[in-house]
């Protein structure tokens, strides 16, 4: 057994709670790897709501989902995740959400997620999260702007009330080049 990477462990946690028929959010669809993973978890009767600010990300994710025959389970929005509160109907409850922060691999490295909008989106997901539901947040902070976002998100997560949420930080501490950090927030 090898200890899992931050991203792989976020998938393990989500896989442990998300079931067929559930509704989940992919807050940063990028190239669609996480969206595809989530679409497999929710099954044909579930739904994934995916967001990204870049048309390239929406196109790449659409192509990936078409290829794996999963597109019908997913609604993609070419909008920032800070719009989640407005885009999702008020009565939509979610079992999980995935935030894979930073820039689009193979895309424009200037188009990065940022603390204020990320936190706004996390808050929107927390208000819709069902008990035992999990939000996985993979934080990369080796790129310009990444450290500021990491610090803001960590500060926010640190202050979440213990009676309502369990918050996990998962990170390798002896690796070079700022290995990503996973934050997982579970609603109690
Ligand atoms: C690390 S990539 C995501 C990787 C992706 N989950 C995958 O599986 O390939 C981060 C993505 O966040 C997107 N992004 C940046 N700001 C955003 C925002 N405000 N709302 C939604 N997505 C955003 C970027 O365009 C980029 O595609």
JSON list of N, CA and C in Angstrom, two decimals, residues 118-168:
[
{"chain": "A", "resi": 118, "resn": "UNK", "atom": "N", "xyz": [-13.09, 31.63, -4.02]},
{"chain": "A", "resi": 118, "resn": "UNK", "atom": "CA", "xyz": [-13.09, 30.24, -3.57]},
{"chain": "A", "resi": 118, "resn": "UNK", "atom": "C", "xyz": [-13.88, 30.12, -2.27]},
{"chain": "A", "resi": 119, "resn": "UNK", "atom": "N", "xyz": [-13.63, 31.02, -1.34]},
{"chain": "A", "resi": 119, "resn": "UNK", "atom": "CA", "xyz": [-14.32, 30.96, -0.04]},
{"chain": "A", "resi": 119, "resn": "UNK", "atom": "C", "xyz": [-15.82, 31.19, -0.23]},
{"chain": "A", "resi": 120, "resn": "UNK", "atom": "N", "xyz": [-16.18, 32.12, -1.10]},
{"chain": "A", "resi": 120, "resn": "UNK", "atom": "CA", "xyz": [-17.61, 32.35, -1.37]},
{"chain": "A", "resi": 120, "resn": "UNK", "atom": "C", "xyz": [-18.27, 31.05, -1.86]},
{"chain": "A", "resi": 121, "resn": "UNK", "atom": "N", "xyz": [-17.57, 30.35, -2.75]},
{"chain": "A", "resi": 121, "resn": "UNK", "atom": "CA", "xyz": [-18.12, 29.10, -3.30]},
{"chain": "A", "resi": 121, "resn": "UNK", "atom": "C", "xyz": [-18.17, 28.00, -2.24]},
{"chain": "A", "resi": 122, "resn": "UNK", "atom": "N", "xyz": [-17.14, 27.92, -1.41]},
{"chain": "A", "resi": 122, "resn": "UNK", "atom": "CA", "xyz": [-17.15, 26.90, -0.35]},
{"chain": "A", "resi": 122, "resn": "UNK", "atom": "C", "xyz": [-18.34, 27.16, 0.58]},
{"chain": "A", "resi": 123, "resn": "UNK", "atom": "N", "xyz": [-18.56, 28.43, 0.92]},
{"chain": "A", "resi": 123, "resn": "UNK", "atom": "CA", "xyz": [-19.69, 28.77, 1.80]},
{"chain": "A", "resi": 123, "resn": "UNK", "atom": "C", "xyz": [-21.01, 28.33, 1.18]},
{"chain": "A", "resi": 124, "resn": "UNK", "atom": "N", "xyz": [-21.16, 28.58, -0.13]},
{"chain": "A", "resi": 124, "resn": "UNK", "atom": "CA", "xyz": [-22.41, 28.19, -0.81]},
{"chain": "A", "resi": 124, "resn": "UNK", "atom": "C", "xyz": [-22.58, 26.68, -0.76]},
{"chain": "A", "resi": 125, "resn": "UNK", "atom": "N", "xyz": [-21.50, 25.95, -0.91]},
{"chain": "A", "resi": 125, "resn": "UNK", "atom": "CA", "xyz": [-21.58, 24.48, -0.85]},
{"chain": "A", "resi": 125, "resn": "UNK", "atom": "C", "xyz": [-21.88, 24.01, 0.57]},
{"chain": "A", "resi": 126, "resn": "UNK", "atom": "N", "xyz": [-21.29, 24.67, 1.55]},
{"chain": "A", "resi": 126, "resn": "UNK", "atom": "CA", "xyz": [-21.52, 24.24, 2.95]},
{"chain": "A", "resi": 126, "resn": "UNK", "atom": "C", "xyz": [-22.99, 24.39, 3.34]},
{"chain": "A", "resi": 127, "resn": "UNK", "atom": "N", "xyz": [-23.63, 25.45, 2.86]},
{"chain": "A", "resi": 127, "resn": "UNK", "atom": "CA", "xyz": [-25.04, 25.65, 3.24]},
{"chain": "A", "resi": 127, "resn": "UNK", "atom": "C", "xyz": [-25.94, 24.59, 2.59]},
{"chain": "A", "resi": 128, "resn": "UNK", "atom": "N", "xyz": [-25.47, 23.98, 1.52]},
{"chain": "A", "resi": 128, "resn": "UNK", "atom": "CA", "xyz": [-26.27, 22.97, 0.80]},
{"chain": "A", "resi": 128, "resn": "UNK", "atom": "C", "xyz": [-25.85, 21.55, 1.12]},
{"chain": "A", "resi": 129, "resn": "UNK", "atom": "N", "xyz": [-24.81, 21.40, 1.92]},
{"chain": "A", "resi": 129, "resn": "UNK", "atom": "CA", "xyz": [-24.25, 20.06, 2.17]},
{"chain": "A", "resi": 129, "resn": "UNK", "atom": "C", "xyz": [-25.16, 19.28, 3.13]},
{"chain": "A", "resi": 130, "resn": "UNK", "atom": "N", "xyz": [-25.45, 18.04, 2.77]},
{"chain": "A", "resi": 130, "resn": "UNK", "atom": "CA", "xyz": [-26.28, 17.20, 3.65]},
{"chain": "A", "resi": 130, "resn": "UNK", "atom": "C", "xyz": [-25.39, 16.62, 4.76]},
{"chain": "A", "resi": 131, "resn": "UNK", "atom": "N", "xyz": [-25.97, 16.22, 5.89]},
{"chain": "A", "resi": 131, "resn": "UNK", "atom": "CA", "xyz": [-25.17, 15.62, 6.96]},
{"chain": "A", "resi": 131, "resn": "UNK", "atom": "C", "xyz": [-24.37, 14.43, 6.41]},
{"chain": "A", "resi": 132, "resn": "UNK", "atom": "N", "xyz": [-23.14, 14.33, 6.83]},
{"chain": "A", "resi": 132, "resn": "UNK", "atom": "CA", "xyz": [-22.12, 13.35, 6.39]},
{"chain": "A", "resi": 132, "resn": "UNK", "atom": "C", "xyz": [-21.52, 13.68, 5.01]},
{"chain": "A", "resi": 133, "resn": "UNK", "atom": "N", "xyz": [-22.05, 14.67, 4.34]},
{"chain": "A", "resi": 133, "resn": "UNK", "atom": "CA", "xyz": [-21.50, 15.07, 3.04]},
{"chain": "A", "resi": 133, "resn": "UNK", "atom": "C", "xyz": [-20.10, 15.68, 3.21]},
{"chain": "A", "resi": 134, "resn": "UNK", "atom": "N", "xyz": [-19.31, 15.57, 2.16]},
{"chain": "A", "resi": 134, "resn": "UNK", "atom": "CA", "xyz": [-17.89, 16.01, 2.23]},
{"chain": "A", "resi": 134, "resn": "UNK", "atom": "C", "xyz": [-17.53, 16.95, 1.09]},
{"chain": "A", "resi": 135, "resn": "UNK", "atom": "N", "xyz": [-16.81, 18.01, 1.44]},
{"chain": "A", "resi": 135, "resn": "UNK", "atom": "CA", "xyz": [-16.21, 18.88, 0.42]},
{"chain": "A", "resi": 135, "resn": "UNK", "atom": "C", "xyz": [-14.70, 18.64, 0.44]},
{"chain": "A", "resi": 136, "resn": "UNK", "atom": "N", "xyz": [-14.15, 18.29, -0.71]},
{"chain": "A", "resi": 136, "resn": "UNK", "atom": "CA", "xyz": [-12.70, 18.09, -0.82]},
{"chain": "A", "resi": 136, "resn": "UNK", "atom": "C", "xyz": [-12.09, 19.30, -1.51]},
{"chain": "A", "resi": 137, "resn": "UNK", "atom": "N", "xyz": [-11.05, 19.86, -0.90]},
{"chain": "A", "resi": 137, "resn": "UNK", "atom": "CA", "xyz": [-10.40, 21.06, -1.47]},
{"chain": "A", "resi": 137, "resn": "UNK", "atom": "C", "xyz": [-8.91, 20.76, -1.60]},
{"chain": "A", "resi": 138, "resn": "UNK", "atom": "N", "xyz": [-8.43, 20.68, -2.84]},
{"chain": "A", "resi": 138, "resn": "UNK", "atom": "CA", "xyz": [-7.01, 20.43, -3.06]},
{"chain": "A", "resi": 138, "resn": "UNK", "atom": "C", "xyz": [-6.35, 21.77, -3.38]},
{"chain": "A", "resi": 139, "resn": "UNK", "atom": "N", "xyz": [-5.44, 22.16, -2.48]},
{"chain": "A", "resi": 139, "resn": "UNK", "atom": "CA", "xyz": [-4.79, 23.47, -2.55]},
{"chain": "A", "resi": 139, "resn": "UNK", "atom": "C", "xyz": [-3.38, 23.34, -3.10]},
{"chain": "A", "resi": 140, "resn": "UNK", "atom": "N", "xyz": [-3.11, 24.02, -4.21]},
{"chain": "A", "resi": 140, "resn": "UNK", "atom": "CA", "xyz": [-1.75, 24.09, -4.75]},
{"chain": "A", "resi": 140, "resn": "UNK", "atom": "C", "xyz": [-1.25, 25.50, -4.46]},
{"chain": "A", "resi": 141, "resn": "UNK", "atom": "N", "xyz": [-0.03, 25.61, -3.98]},
{"chain": "A", "resi": 141, "resn": "UNK", "atom": "CA", "xyz": [0.42, 26.96, -3.62]},
{"chain": "A", "resi": 141, "resn": "UNK", "atom": "C", "xyz": [1.84, 27.26, -4.09]},
{"chain": "A", "resi": 142, "resn": "UNK", "atom": "N", "xyz": [2.32, 26.50, -5.09]},
{"chain": "A", "resi": 142, "resn": "UNK", "atom": "CA", "xyz": [3.66, 26.74, -5.62]},
{"chain": "A", "resi": 142, "resn": "UNK", "atom": "C", "xyz": [3.69, 27.81, -6.70]},
{"chain": "A", "resi": 143, "resn": "UNK", "atom": "N", "xyz": [2.52, 28.20, -7.22]},
{"chain": "A", "resi": 143, "resn": "UNK", "atom": "CA", "xyz": [2.48, 29.18, -8.31]},
{"chain": "A", "resi": 143, "resn": "UNK", "atom": "C", "xyz": [2.20, 30.57, -7.75]},
{"chain": "A", "resi": 144, "resn": "UNK", "atom": "N", "xyz": [2.51, 31.63, -8.52]},
{"chain": "A", "resi": 144, "resn": "UNK", "atom": "CA", "xyz": [2.24, 32.99, -8.05]},
{"chain": "A", "resi": 144, "resn": "UNK", "atom": "C", "xyz": [0.75, 33.15, -7.71]},
{"chain": "A", "resi": 145, "resn": "UNK", "atom": "N", "xyz": [0.48, 33.64, -6.54]},
{"chain": "A", "resi": 145, "resn": "UNK", "atom": "CA", "xyz": [-0.92, 33.82, -6.09]},
{"chain": "A", "resi": 145, "resn": "UNK", "atom": "C", "xyz": [-1.44, 32.63, -5.29]},
{"chain": "A", "resi": 146, "resn": "UNK", "atom": "N", "xyz": [-0.77, 31.49, -5.42]},
{"chain": "A", "resi": 146, "resn": "UNK", "atom": "CA", "xyz": [-1.27, 30.28, -4.75]},
{"chain": "A", "resi": 146, "resn": "UNK", "atom": "C", "xyz": [-1.17, 30.35, -3.24]},
{"chain": "A", "resi": 147, "resn": "UNK", "atom": "N", "xyz": [-0.08, 30.94, -2.76]},
{"chain": "A", "resi": 147, "resn": "UNK", "atom": "CA", "xyz": [0.13, 30.99, -1.30]},
{"chain": "A", "resi": 147, "resn": "UNK", "atom": "C", "xyz": [-0.93, 31.87, -0.63]},
{"chain": "A", "resi": 148, "resn": "UNK", "atom": "N", "xyz": [-1.24, 32.99, -1.28]},
{"chain": "A", "resi": 148, "resn": "UNK", "atom": "CA", "xyz": [-2.25, 33.90, -0.73]},
{"chain": "A", "resi": 148, "resn": "UNK", "atom": "C", "xyz": [-3.60, 33.19, -0.63]},
{"chain": "A", "resi": 149, "resn": "UNK", "atom": "N", "xyz": [-3.94, 32.44, -1.68]},
{"chain": "A", "resi": 149, "resn": "UNK", "atom": "CA", "xyz": [-5.21, 31.70, -1.67]},
{"chain": "A", "resi": 149, "resn": "UNK", "atom": "C", "xyz": [-5.18, 30.63, -0.58]},
{"chain": "A", "resi": 150, "resn": "UNK", "atom": "N", "xyz": [-4.06, 29.89, -0.52]},
{"chain": "A", "resi": 150, "resn": "UNK", "atom": "CA", "xyz": [-3.95, 28.83, 0.49]},
{"chain": "A", "resi": 150, "resn": "UNK", "atom": "C", "xyz": [-4.16, 29.40, 1.89]},
{"chain": "A", "resi": 151, "resn": "UNK", "atom": "N", "xyz": [-3.48, 30.52, 2.19]},
{"chain": "A", "resi": 151, "resn": "UNK", "atom": "CA", "xyz": [-3.59, 31.09, 3.53]},
{"chain": "A", "resi": 151, "resn": "UNK", "atom": "C", "xyz": [-5.03, 31.52, 3.84]},
{"chain": "A", "resi": 152, "resn": "UNK", "atom": "N", "xyz": [-5.69, 32.11, 2.84]},
{"chain": "A", "resi": 152, "resn": "UNK", "atom": "CA", "xyz": [-7.07, 32.56, 3.06]},
{"chain": "A", "resi": 152, "resn": "UNK", "atom": "C", "xyz": [-8.01, 31.38, 3.30]},
{"chain": "A", "resi": 153, "resn": "UNK", "atom": "N", "xyz": [-7.85, 30.34, 2.49]},
{"chain": "A", "resi": 153, "resn": "UNK", "atom": "CA", "xyz": [-8.76, 29.18, 2.62]},
{"chain": "A", "resi": 153, "resn": "UNK", "atom": "C", "xyz": [-8.49, 28.44, 3.93]},
{"chain": "A", "resi": 154, "resn": "UNK", "atom": "N", "xyz": [-7.20, 28.31, 4.30]},
{"chain": "A", "resi": 154, "resn": "UNK", "atom": "CA", "xyz": [-6.86, 27.64, 5.57]},
{"chain": "A", "resi": 154, "resn": "UNK", "atom": "C", "xyz": [-7.44, 28.41, 6.75]},
{"chain": "A", "resi": 155, "resn": "UNK", "atom": "N", "xyz": [-7.35, 29.74, 6.69]},
{"chain": "A", "resi": 155, "resn": "UNK", "atom": "CA", "xyz": [-7.87, 30.57, 7.79]},
{"chain": "A", "resi": 155, "resn": "UNK", "atom": "C", "xyz": [-9.37, 30.39, 7.92]},
{"chain": "A", "resi": 156, "resn": "UNK", "atom": "N", "xyz": [-10.03, 30.38, 6.77]},
{"chain": "A", "resi": 156, "resn": "UNK", "atom": "CA", "xyz": [-11.49, 30.19, 6.77]},
{"chain": "A", "resi": 156, "resn": "UNK", "atom": "C", "xyz": [-11.85, 28.81, 7.35]},
{"chain": "A", "resi": 157, "resn": "UNK", "atom": "N", "xyz": [-11.15, 27.79, 6.89]},
{"chain": "A", "resi": 157, "resn": "UNK", "atom": "CA", "xyz": [-11.48, 26.42, 7.31]},
{"chain": "A", "resi": 157, "resn": "UNK", "atom": "C", "xyz": [-11.19, 26.20, 8.80]},
{"chain": "A", "resi": 158, "resn": "UNK", "atom": "N", "xyz": [-10.13, 26.85, 9.28]},
{"chain": "A", "resi": 158, "resn": "UNK", "atom": "CA", "xyz": [-9.76, 26.77, 10.70]},
{"chain": "A", "resi": 158, "resn": "UNK", "atom": "C", "xyz": [-10.86, 27.26, 11.61]},
{"chain": "A", "resi": 159, "resn": "UNK", "atom": "N", "xyz": [-11.64, 28.21, 11.11]},
{"chain": "A", "resi": 159, "resn": "UNK", "atom": "CA", "xyz": [-12.63, 28.86, 11.96]},
{"chain": "A", "resi": 159, "resn": "UNK", "atom": "C", "xyz": [-14.01, 28.23, 11.86]},
{"chain": "A", "resi": 160, "resn": "UNK", "atom": "N", "xyz": [-14.14, 27.17, 11.11]},
{"chain": "A", "resi": 160, "resn": "UNK", "atom": "CA", "xyz": [-15.46, 26.53, 11.00]},
{"chain": "A", "resi": 160, "resn": "UNK", "atom": "C", "xyz": [-15.82, 25.88, 12.33]},
{"chain": "A", "resi": 161, "resn": "UNK", "atom": "N", "xyz": [-17.08, 26.05, 12.78]},
{"chain": "A", "resi": 161, "resn": "UNK", "atom": "CA", "xyz": [-17.43, 25.54, 14.11]},
{"chain": "A", "resi": 161, "resn": "UNK", "atom": "C", "xyz": [-17.37, 24.01, 14.19]},
{"chain": "A", "resi": 162, "resn": "UNK", "atom": "N", "xyz": [-16.68, 23.54, 15.20]},
{"chain": "A", "resi": 162, "resn": "UNK", "atom": "CA", "xyz": [-16.44, 22.11, 15.38]},
{"chain": "A", "resi": 162, "resn": "UNK", "atom": "C", "xyz": [-17.74, 21.33, 15.56]},
{"chain": "A", "resi": 163, "resn": "UNK", "atom": "N", "xyz": [-18.74, 21.99, 16.14]},
{"chain": "A", "resi": 163, "resn": "UNK", "atom": "CA", "xyz": [-20.00, 21.28, 16.36]},
{"chain": "A", "resi": 163, "resn": "UNK", "atom": "C", "xyz": [-20.73, 20.99, 15.06]},
{"chain": "A", "resi": 164, "resn": "UNK", "atom": "N", "xyz": [-20.44, 21.77, 14.03]},
{"chain": "A", "resi": 164, "resn": "UNK", "atom": "CA", "xyz": [-21.14, 21.58, 12.75]},
{"chain": "A", "resi": 164, "resn": "UNK", "atom": "C", "xyz": [-20.30, 20.86, 11.69]},
{"chain": "A", "resi": 165, "resn": "UNK", "atom": "N", "xyz": [-18.98, 21.03, 11.77]},
{"chain": "A", "resi": 165, "resn": "UNK", "atom": "CA", "xyz": [-18.12, 20.48, 10.71]},
{"chain": "A", "resi": 165, "resn": "UNK", "atom": "C", "xyz": [-16.88, 19.82, 11.29]},
{"chain": "A", "resi": 166, "resn": "UNK", "atom": "N", "xyz": [-16.48, 18.72, 10.63]},
{"chain": "A", "resi": 166, "resn": "UNK", "atom": "CA", "xyz": [-15.18, 18.10, 10.90]},
{"chain": "A", "resi": 166, "resn": "UNK", "atom": "C", "xyz": [-14.25, 18.55, 9.77]},
{"chain": "A", "resi": 167, "resn": "UNK", "atom": "N", "xyz": [-13.09, 19.07, 10.12]},
{"chain": "A", "resi": 167, "resn": "UNK", "atom": "CA", "xyz": [-12.18, 19.59, 9.09]},
{"chain": "A", "resi": 167, "resn": "UNK", "atom": "C", "xyz": [-10.84, 18.86, 9.19]},
{"chain": "A", "resi": 168, "resn": "UNK", "atom": "N", "xyz": [-10.44, 18.26, 8.09]},
{"chain": "A", "resi": 168, "resn": "UNK", "atom": "CA", "xyz": [-9.19, 17.50, 8.02]},
{"chain": "A", "resi": 168, "resn": "UNK", "atom": "C", "xyz": [-8.19, 18.22, 7.14]}
]
